[in-house]
Amino acid sequence: MDRANLNSQLEHLQSKYVGTGHADTSKYEWGVNQARDTYASYVGHYPMMSYFALAENESIARVKFNITEKMVQPCGPPPERRD
Amino acid sequence: MFLYNLTLQAPNAINQAILGNFSGTRQQELIVSHVSRIELLRPDTTTGKVHSILSHDVFGVIRSLAAFRLTGASKDYIVIGSDSGRIVILEYNPVKNVFEKVHQETFGKSGCRRIVPGQYLAVDPKGRAVMIGSVEKQKLVYILNRDIAARLTIGSPLEAHKSHTIVQYCTGVDVGFENPIFACLEVDYTEADQDPTGEAYRETEKMLTYYELDLGLNHVVRKWSDAVDRRSNMLVAVPGGTDGPSGVLVCSENYITYKHIGAATLTVPIPRRKDPLENKKRGLLIVSGVVHKMKSEEGDLYKVTIDYTGDTVNEIKIKYFDTVSVAAGLCILKSGFLFVASEFGNHQFYQFGKLGDDDDTPEYSSNDFIPKDDGTLDVTVYFKPRPLENLLLVDELASMSPLTDAKVLNLTDEDTPQIYALCGRGPRSTMRILRHGLEVTEMAVSPLPANPTAVWTTRLTADDLYDQYIIVSFSNATLVLSIGETVEEVTDTGFLATTPTIAVQQLGQDALLQIYPQGIRHIRANRQVTEWRAPGGRQIVRAATNSQQVVIALTGGELVYFEVDESGNLSESNVRREMSGNVTCLSIQPLPVGRRRVRFLAVGCDDNTVRILSLDTSNILEPLSMQALSAIPESLVMIDMPDQITAGSLTTLYLNIGLQNGVLLRTVLEQNTGQLSDTRTRFLGARSVKLFELNMAGNPAVLALSSRPWLSYQMQSRIHLNPLSYEALEFAASFTSEQCLEGVVAIAGNALKIFTIEKFGQVFNETPIPLSYTPRRFVVNPVHKSIAIIESDHQTYSTLEKKKKLKELGFEAEEEEELDPVVFGHSRSTPGKWASLIRVINPVTGETTFTLELEQNEAAFSVAILNFAVEAGDMFLAVGTAADMTLAPKSLSSGFIHIYKFINDGMALELVHKTPVDEVPHALLHFQGRLLAGVGKTLRIYDLGKRKLLRKCENRSLPNCIVTLHNQGGRIVIGDVQESVHYASYVAADNKLVVFADDKAPRWISCSAMIDYDTVAAGDKFGNFFVNRLPQKLSQEIDEDEAGSKSVGKGYLHGAAHKLDLMAHYHVGDILTSLTKTSFVAGGREMILYTSFMGGVGIFIPFQTKEDIDFFQTLEMHMRNEMPPLAGRDHLSYRGYHVPVKGTVDGDMCEQYNLLSGDKKRQIAEELDRTPAEIQKKIEDMRIRAI
């Protein structure tokens, strides 16, 4: 398989599956993707959310809201870009 | 080791609830999801009771449910959004009582992933399209239609993706018959991800976006987008088309906004509770809502009124309605009922008493509030909470969620052990004592002059709806009671009162029959009596009757047969039959409606046999078949049970045989030949088994009385045999009256008891003991048999703190009438504040004998019972607490270990001392006359000192935080919060704790139990169950190595020197909260019982033979092929969610064999070289072995 084809396949994967890494993935991107994946999984697994809700003594809906909100920026603002 | 998993009680928390006409009748029904199980509930609007009709395990995670109906149709379909990467549409078939899969379309990978749809479902209110969305980016729209044959069709998916977008909520907008529109709450994070200053993040807006499905062009467009408050969390569609103005209500923190294309935005604040302790900075969220009713996270229900003319909304008004529990789902029935699926605790069913129109609760209107320029509203309005005024509680569905800890114990010395479970949250918490058995509701108890021997009920004519007489037989007399407003004795009934009675029957159209030792009395409606006398010197010993046929057995074993002739007379047949021994019991087949004769008679004799005789006119009393038994039969009952899977009116005739040695047999009686086959056996108790036919939940059932009563009944295609939670009974009969349609009248001692059984299918019945805060753990004092519970609530004012704060604010405690915390919850404090207490309960009386509330913001997390070698005479309680603990980031001012001494026979506690420690002590254990404590990541041994605990030994090599501890001898098993289990040994010579083995994989331990010296079973936070074992050879080497050099060894892969072997791994689907090795049946095999967070109870039974393993593994494999899970998830990958399944067979899957059609049953049976009946028997045997 030639290099160009490989690249285009990779690009296709990256556009289709959010969070697919590439050679220049920064630590921040890696962390953000991991956090978003994790939070999405929490939201999908109801027992997990009720477990959190019990520990925090909050309603499950509030926990879900908080987690979904955190997905917007889970690891704080991105670092300054060094050129 | 090979295990068989069975669910004894499915988790009963509800995460989704929908309403619809699923049967296609006018009656509204509910469908609820218990995450991996879908259940159909049918509310009975006359009695206000909610009945479970069908419950089906889907072996997947149901994340969303929606109901839709095609235009003009009368039946609702069910759409499921799950973790299967598929959209599934189900239809309920009321005839077969099953869910049928109509469509299943694959769109993505399985699992609860970020961009795979399934989290959100929105349907067009006119049933033309459905949107299925994921948490991020992807949304698919499917067009629903019908083909020429009026079958439902589903189109190919249309994409409405938007990358870099987090979706908070989706709903279908009611637009009448215009193009379907779906509304979504979305946040685009593209800018925020690029801006290091954080400015873009702060300016990111949450958008309300309308996606329009253009039915003409067959594609989806973003039609309209409008910024809403960042703290918006939910949308509620407003009726449209001809029913209203259309649009959505956007629920944000503290206020609700009405929005629609081209319509003016209207905003109204959500009233808050008037509470002096309220935290003003905290917002208030709406957590669930349907049109006109909204529900806040405190459990307050609001009524929202929309005032409109044409398509323009003039104002929205909001008003406090009532307070119920916080709901995960809210359904309002057209018949005026409200179903509240609680997030935690029991689910409630309410009836609307009033609509809340004419009370003095303040109502707030959007006209009085002008939002600021950015659309937000910054005003606070209040209401005063009050007890229920508009709603009336009519029924409750039990839910043990959240179940935080449980133990299997026999503290009250009963036949079978009880499960003690900690359930619930905050002030609604309970300790529930679960006993194996159906719950019985006692209606009446009346004492009789002497000890009766038998009881019957009877109607007077064949047309009577209800029973009219209760006939009680004593050893030398018979008493007739008439059932009316009250139950009274009557004398002019024609019954012979001076003799005991053998049988009573309503005969023919309007006659009664009394069979007594000397003869038969045939009592006509006009009180005219015909007597049949037993031949001289012989007595009637047994009798069996139906309304047309009578068989009696005389002493010596002679059978005489009678039939009702055309003129209503009882005519004796000229055939008699002499049996080989004395007749001990007789039973005649029940008479189907409209028939005049049945074919079979069963006769039990004292030569340990049961014979089937024919009642056909051609060969009256001819023997057809015979079954030899292990003991003398005591009682026989033949019943017809409907065969639910083969739809239609097919039934199977069962012969139930109760033996004198306490065994119950159930045999299938072939309708054509009279042959007996497929016998199931079960030991019920020490006393001989008496059987009685009853009617339960509309189907025939058998009540079996031994040392405790049992009920055999059919539900959802399976015959269940469960004990009743009731005292031992002597005799029973069915009882039908206006007040009580399916009751039982029974004799116990000299009392006559009337009771009903309502909650079928619930294997356990509960006795709750109320608690104050969320229970965390409990221990049992083995000497005094008392229970000590620790309870802790986060963000809650402790009693003392509350008083102090109120005083600070200038309120006297007496001034404010206290709201019942069980209904309204405790006042919410700020994060980092705790309320906690230690409680001692007497399990026999269920009373709290002692409570101690912790002060200074301490919260209890662990507890242990121990006795110290230095003070061997006393029992002590160790409680691990933390002061000023915050959850995120984790911090505390100090941890403590409290030591209490049990006083007053173990019913109260006395503080000995408190020892400060540096971390939270999450695990405590009695260890060789000392205390073993897991304090954060440190494992320590303490001994009792005068003022403090004395530190004796310590190991700091554990990775994160110790959460569970067990020991056998010197071996200690440690569960780490994140790094699975570790084995340690205590080397007494060196006074060292040495970790010598650990697990190969990281696992987030939630509970664990030592199965034997080398084996540990544990559950993790992702819902997995696993078993780890130390290789035997290694185990011996370590025990022999007293110096500990072998144990220490050299660390391997950043861990201990040795590794554990994984024996079994299985995804249960719910977080396990306790594991116990126990035996539930007296003398039964040992097994592992688990409880799960959402209120489930299940077991793992070890297989004993290789053949059984092979059989069940093959059966499971066939079941996966023949009955793939309903929600579309692949069964094997579900059970191997995080780690492939190992050494475990899914018994719940195997039990679904009973749901297959006859053809498929036979097909699988052939593959396994058995008959379907043999397979069913094997499956049933596994369950019987367990419980």
XYZ file of C-alpha atoms in Angstrom, chain B residues 754-986:
233
model
C -58.587 -14.750 54.931
C -55.694 -13.400 52.899
C -54.666 -12.391 49.395
C -51.439 -12.529 47.456
C -50.784 -9.599 45.154
C -47.164 -9.223 44.256
C -46.523 -12.258 42.115
C -43.092 -12.724 40.716
C -41.423 -10.962 43.640
C -39.340 -13.703 45.117
C -38.584 -11.763 48.260
C -40.845 -9.879 50.559
C -39.509 -6.933 52.476
C -39.752 -5.680 56.020
C -38.397 -2.137 56.066
C -36.792 -0.393 59.040
C -36.494 3.385 58.515
C -33.111 5.112 58.734
C -32.127 8.799 58.758
C -29.235 9.258 56.330
C -27.800 7.257 53.427
C -26.624 3.980 54.919
C -23.069 3.033 54.012
C -22.148 -0.206 55.746
C -23.336 -2.413 58.558
C -22.003 -5.144 60.783
C -23.605 -7.719 63.030
C -22.642 -8.271 66.622
C -22.404 -12.084 66.674
C -22.775 -12.357 70.446
C -25.843 -10.205 70.993
C -27.235 -10.440 67.463
C -27.653 -6.707 67.087
C -26.886 -4.738 63.930
C -24.751 -1.594 63.830
C -25.250 0.681 60.827
C -23.287 3.744 59.770
C -25.106 6.429 57.805
C -23.584 9.484 56.109
C -25.002 12.174 53.865
C -22.991 14.683 51.897
C -24.180 18.313 51.515
C -26.513 17.975 54.460
C -26.925 19.829 57.728
C -26.542 17.609 60.755
C -29.182 18.120 63.434
C -26.812 20.150 65.566
C -25.485 22.224 62.696
C -29.021 22.962 61.573
C -30.012 24.241 65.001
C -26.928 26.377 65.201
C -27.458 27.853 61.770
C -31.111 28.580 62.437
C -30.190 30.366 65.639
C -27.584 32.377 63.755
C -30.217 33.426 61.272
C -32.526 34.412 64.085
C -35.048 31.596 63.808
C -36.085 29.668 66.831
C -36.368 26.002 66.061
C -39.899 25.858 67.434
C -41.090 28.673 65.226
C -40.878 26.789 61.990
C -43.030 23.779 61.717
C -40.716 21.027 60.653
C -41.347 19.542 57.199
C -41.230 15.786 57.171
C -37.768 14.959 55.788
C -39.042 11.641 54.403
C -41.146 13.613 51.915
C -39.182 16.819 51.479
C -35.627 15.697 52.136
C -33.112 17.300 54.471
C -32.157 20.932 53.958
C -29.301 21.046 51.524
C -26.041 22.424 52.787
C -22.874 23.182 50.826
C -20.380 20.639 49.457
C -17.983 19.456 52.143
C -20.636 19.413 54.866
C -21.706 16.084 56.270
C -24.371 14.606 58.464
C -23.654 11.177 59.822
C -24.742 8.806 62.537
C -24.173 5.390 64.049
C -27.245 3.314 64.770
C -27.856 0.046 66.578
C -30.867 -2.042 65.573
C -32.456 -5.062 67.184
C -33.232 -7.217 64.123
C -35.887 -9.264 65.902
C -38.125 -6.331 66.787
C -36.860 -4.035 64.045
C -36.390 -1.256 66.588
C -33.584 1.226 66.734
C -32.139 0.864 70.205
C -29.380 3.454 69.971
C -28.281 6.318 67.749
C -25.310 8.600 67.956
C -25.022 11.532 65.585
C -21.455 12.514 64.797
C -20.485 16.120 65.393
C -17.855 18.471 63.991
C -18.586 17.613 60.366
C -17.450 14.038 60.651
C -18.760 11.341 58.357
C -18.529 7.603 58.927
C -17.261 5.367 56.095
C -16.270 2.058 57.586
C -17.254 -0.139 60.465
C -16.084 -3.395 62.054
C -16.973 -5.600 64.996
C -14.084 -6.843 67.034
C -12.857 -8.002 70.375
C -9.411 -7.094 71.549
C -7.157 -9.710 73.043
C -6.406 -7.301 75.887
C -10.093 -7.043 76.847
C -11.433 -10.329 75.633
C -14.731 -10.162 77.504
C -16.203 -7.187 75.630
C -17.395 -6.644 72.097
C -16.194 -3.468 70.429
C -17.263 -1.507 67.398
C -14.664 0.331 65.337
C -15.917 3.141 63.104
C -13.707 4.876 60.557
C -14.599 8.519 59.928
C -13.286 11.570 58.146
C -13.739 15.188 59.204
C -14.360 18.068 56.772
C -14.049 15.803 53.800
C -14.553 17.194 50.312
C -15.091 14.868 47.375
C -13.474 16.759 44.516
C -10.663 17.541 44.971
C -10.363 14.943 47.692
C -9.298 16.488 50.983
C -9.955 16.179 54.683
C -8.810 17.776 57.914
C -8.335 14.448 59.671
C -9.487 10.865 59.674
C -10.487 9.112 62.886
C -11.021 5.617 64.150
C -13.629 5.570 66.900
C -13.754 2.638 69.275
C -17.067 1.935 70.993
C -17.903 -0.723 73.529
C -21.229 -2.559 73.307
C -23.321 -2.123 76.446
C -26.893 -3.114 77.464
C -26.656 -6.578 75.926
C -25.301 -5.217 72.697
C -28.161 -2.772 72.188
C -26.209 0.434 72.870
C -22.701 1.825 72.502
C -20.276 3.700 74.695
C -17.340 5.642 73.286
C -13.973 4.355 74.412
C -11.744 6.707 72.453
C -10.995 8.347 69.118
C -7.705 7.955 67.321
C -6.768 10.485 64.641
C -5.307 9.086 61.428
C -3.930 10.850 58.364
C -6.290 9.477 55.691
C -9.853 8.224 55.390
C -10.103 4.750 56.938
C -12.243 3.016 54.282
C -11.797 -0.549 55.548
C -11.634 -1.995 59.050
C -11.384 -5.624 60.122
C -10.971 -7.704 63.231
C -7.621 -9.474 62.959
C -6.275 -11.885 65.571
C -7.511 -9.943 68.577
C -6.423 -6.624 67.085
C -7.708 -4.151 64.536
C -6.595 -4.212 60.919
C -7.264 -0.894 59.241
C -6.933 0.275 55.670
C -6.199 3.979 56.048
C -5.915 5.451 52.580
C -3.138 3.421 50.981
C -1.690 2.271 54.290
C -2.491 -1.035 55.935
C -2.042 -0.993 59.692
C -2.534 -3.192 62.726
C -3.731 -1.420 65.835
C -4.111 -2.636 69.381
C -6.338 -1.171 72.058
C -4.612 1.356 74.304
C -5.933 3.334 77.261
C -6.426 6.630 75.457
C -5.835 5.731 71.850
C -5.278 2.861 69.507
C -1.644 1.827 69.419
C 0.020 1.373 66.052
C 1.659 -2.052 65.932
C 2.563 -2.717 62.346
C 2.227 -1.015 58.984
C 2.575 -1.582 55.251
C 2.636 1.350 52.861
C 3.105 -0.478 49.602
C -0.509 -0.513 48.382
C -1.234 1.569 45.297
C -4.242 3.837 45.891
C -6.788 3.319 48.599
C -7.818 0.195 50.497
C -11.572 -0.344 50.271
C -12.137 -3.949 51.356
C -10.371 -6.282 53.778
C -10.839 -9.974 54.540
C -8.805 -12.542 56.358
C -8.585 -16.236 57.035
C -5.881 -17.123 59.507
C -2.818 -15.053 58.790
C -3.761 -14.436 55.173
C -5.246 -11.069 54.343
C -7.042 -10.128 51.138
C -6.984 -6.427 50.333
C -9.203 -4.747 47.745
C -7.810 -1.556 46.269
C -10.114 1.114 44.871
C -8.379 0.955 41.502
C -5.843 -1.846 41.464
C -7.881 -4.973 42.152
C -7.087 -7.439 44.934
C -3.831 -8.064 46.772
C -2.917 -11.002 48.996
C -0.864 -10.285 52.068
C 0.294 -12.359 54.977
C 1.135 -11.342 58.475
